[in-house]
Amino acid sequence: MTTFMNDPTMPTPSFPGSHMVMDDRYVFISGLTVSDLSNGHAVKGDIKEETRLVMRAISRMLEMEGGSLADALRVDVHLSDLNTLSDMDSVYAEFFEPSRYPARTCTESPTICGGCHVEITVMATRQLPED
């Protein structure tokens, strides 16, 4: 069974979509930016701060479903400037165990919604309660 859900701690998406979609095996989290976390207003910050805020939100969303970032299988990262990759990576790496990083794609997207510097999307294994 597929469940479509919005995180009750965040503003309702301004786009026609859901924050999370879950089926029996996976959790899919829509691309998140600091603009999504702050009701459409970009939080002024550098790439490190934006990455930290978005990764914390993703971690919390996975925890709401009984999982964690350790369950992440795939991550897509969009940066407004690919020259900030090493700064983003320095924060991103803090959220995973060394040598246990999910598969990842990182692209430059000069115009990210809300004027943000980073947008992150996650696909994770769903931790279902045991019978």
CSV table of C-alpha atoms in Angstrom, one decimal:
chain,number,residue,atom,x,y,z
A,1,MET,CA,0.0,0.0,0.0
A,2,THR,CA,1.3,3.5,-0.9
A,3,THR,CA,1.0,6.4,1.5
A,4,PHE,CA,1.3,10.0,0.6
A,5,MET,CA,2.2,12.2,3.5
A,6,ASN,CA,3.3,15.8,4.4
A,7,ASP,CA,5.5,16.4,7.4
A,8,PRO,CA,3.2,18.1,10.0
A,9,THR,CA,6.1,20.2,11.3
A,10,MET,CA,6.7,21.8,7.9
A,11,PRO,CA,4.6,24.2,5.8
A,12,THR,CA,2.3,22.4,3.3
A,13,PRO,CA,4.2,22.1,0.0
A,14,SER,CA,3.8,25.0,-2.4
A,15,PHE,CA,4.0,22.5,-5.3
A,16,PRO,CA,1.6,19.8,-6.3
A,17,GLY,CA,3.3,17.0,-4.4
A,18,SER,CA,3.9,15.3,-1.1
A,19,HIS,CA,6.9,15.7,1.3
A,20,MET,CA,7.1,11.9,1.5
A,21,VAL,CA,5.7,8.8,-0.3
A,22,MET,CA,6.0,5.4,1.3
A,23,ASP,CA,5.3,2.0,0.1
A,24,ASP,CA,6.0,-1.4,1.7
A,25,ARG,CA,9.7,-1.2,1.0
A,26,TYR,CA,10.8,2.5,0.5
A,27,VAL,CA,10.5,6.0,1.7
A,28,PHE,CA,10.8,8.7,-1.0
A,29,ILE,CA,11.4,12.3,0.2
A,30,SER,CA,10.8,15.1,-2.2
A,31,GLY,CA,13.6,17.5,-2.9
A,32,LEU,CA,13.9,19.8,0.1
A,33,THR,CA,15.4,23.3,0.3
A,34,VAL,CA,15.5,25.7,3.2
A,35,SER,CA,12.7,27.6,1.4
A,36,ASP,CA,10.5,24.5,1.9
A,37,LEU,CA,11.4,24.5,5.6
A,38,SER,CA,10.6,28.2,6.1
A,39,ASN,CA,7.2,28.6,4.3
A,40,GLY,CA,8.7,29.7,1.0
A,41,HIS,CA,11.2,32.2,2.3
A,42,ALA,CA,14.8,31.4,1.7
A,43,VAL,CA,16.8,31.3,4.9
A,44,LYS,CA,19.9,33.5,4.3
A,45,GLY,CA,22.9,31.3,4.9
A,46,ASP,CA,25.8,29.7,3.2
A,47,ILE,CA,25.9,26.3,1.5
A,48,LYS,CA,27.0,24.7,4.8
A,49,GLU,CA,24.2,26.0,6.9
A,50,GLU,CA,21.6,25.2,4.2
A,51,THR,CA,22.9,21.7,3.8
A,52,ARG,CA,22.9,21.2,7.6
A,53,LEU,CA,19.2,22.4,7.9
A,54,VAL,CA,18.0,20.3,5.0
A,55,MET,CA,19.8,17.2,6.2
A,56,ARG,CA,18.4,17.6,9.7
A,57,ALA,CA,14.9,17.9,8.3
A,58,ILE,CA,15.4,14.7,6.2
A,59,SER,CA,16.8,12.9,9.2
A,60,ARG,CA,13.8,13.9,11.3
A,61,MET,CA,11.4,12.8,8.5
A,62,LEU,CA,13.0,9.4,8.3
A,63,GLU,CA,12.9,9.0,12.1
A,64,MET,CA,9.1,9.8,12.0
A,65,GLU,CA,8.8,6.6,9.9
A,66,GLY,CA,11.0,4.6,12.2
A,67,GLY,CA,14.1,4.8,10.1
A,68,SER,CA,17.3,6.9,9.9
A,69,LEU,CA,19.8,8.3,7.4
A,70,ALA,CA,21.5,4.9,7.7
A,71,ASP,CA,18.6,3.5,5.6
A,72,ALA,CA,19.3,6.0,2.7
A,73,LEU,CA,20.0,4.2,-0.5
A,74,ARG,CA,20.1,7.1,-3.0
A,75,VAL,CA,20.5,10.8,-2.6
A,76,ASP,CA,20.2,13.5,-5.3
A,77,VAL,CA,21.9,16.8,-4.6
A,78,HIS,CA,21.3,20.0,-6.7
A,79,LEU,CA,23.7,22.9,-6.1
A,80,SER,CA,23.2,26.4,-7.4
A,81,ASP,CA,27.0,26.5,-7.8
A,82,LEU,CA,29.0,23.4,-8.3
A,83,ASN,CA,32.1,25.2,-6.9
A,84,THR,CA,30.5,24.9,-3.5
A,85,LEU,CA,30.6,21.0,-3.7
A,86,SER,CA,33.4,20.6,-1.2
A,87,ASP,CA,31.7,22.8,1.4
A,88,MET,CA,28.4,20.9,0.9
A,89,ASP,CA,30.3,17.6,1.2
A,90,SER,CA,32.0,18.6,4.4
A,91,VAL,CA,28.6,18.9,6.1
A,92,TYR,CA,26.8,16.1,4.2
A,93,ALA,CA,29.5,13.6,5.3
A,94,GLU,CA,28.7,14.3,9.0
A,95,PHE,CA,25.3,12.7,8.6
A,96,PHE,CA,26.6,9.2,7.5
A,97,GLU,CA,29.0,6.6,8.9
A,98,PRO,CA,32.3,6.7,7.0
A,99,SER,CA,32.3,4.3,4.1
A,100,ARG,CA,28.5,3.8,4.3
A,101,TYR,CA,27.4,6.6,2.0
A,102,PRO,CA,24.3,6.1,-0.2
A,103,ALA,CA,24.6,6.2,-4.0
A,104,ARG,CA,24.5,9.9,-5.0
A,105,THR,CA,24.1,12.2,-8.0
A,106,CYS,CA,25.2,15.8,-7.7
A,107,THR,CA,24.3,18.4,-10.3
A,108,GLU,CA,24.5,22.2,-10.8
A,109,SER,CA,21.1,23.7,-11.0
A,110,PRO,CA,21.6,27.5,-11.2
A,111,THR,CA,18.0,28.3,-10.4
A,112,ILE,CA,16.8,26.4,-7.3
A,113,CYS,CA,13.3,27.3,-6.0
A,114,GLY,CA,13.3,30.0,-3.4
A,115,GLY,CA,16.8,31.2,-4.4
A,116,CYS,CA,18.4,28.5,-2.3
A,117,HIS,CA,21.9,27.1,-2.7
A,118,VAL,CA,21.0,23.4,-2.3
A,119,GLU,CA,18.1,20.9,-2.8
A,120,ILE,CA,18.3,17.3,-1.6
A,121,THR,CA,16.1,14.3,-2.4
A,122,VAL,CA,16.3,10.9,-0.7
A,123,MET,CA,15.2,7.4,-1.3
A,124,ALA,CA,15.5,5.1,1.8
A,125,THR,CA,14.6,1.6,2.8
A,126,ARG,CA,11.5,1.5,4.9
A,127,GLN,CA,11.8,0.0,8.3
A,128,LEU,CA,8.5,-1.8,8.9
A,129,PRO,CA,7.5,-3.0,12.4
A,130,GLU,CA,7.9,-6.7,13.0
A,131,ASP,CA,4.7,-8.7,13.3
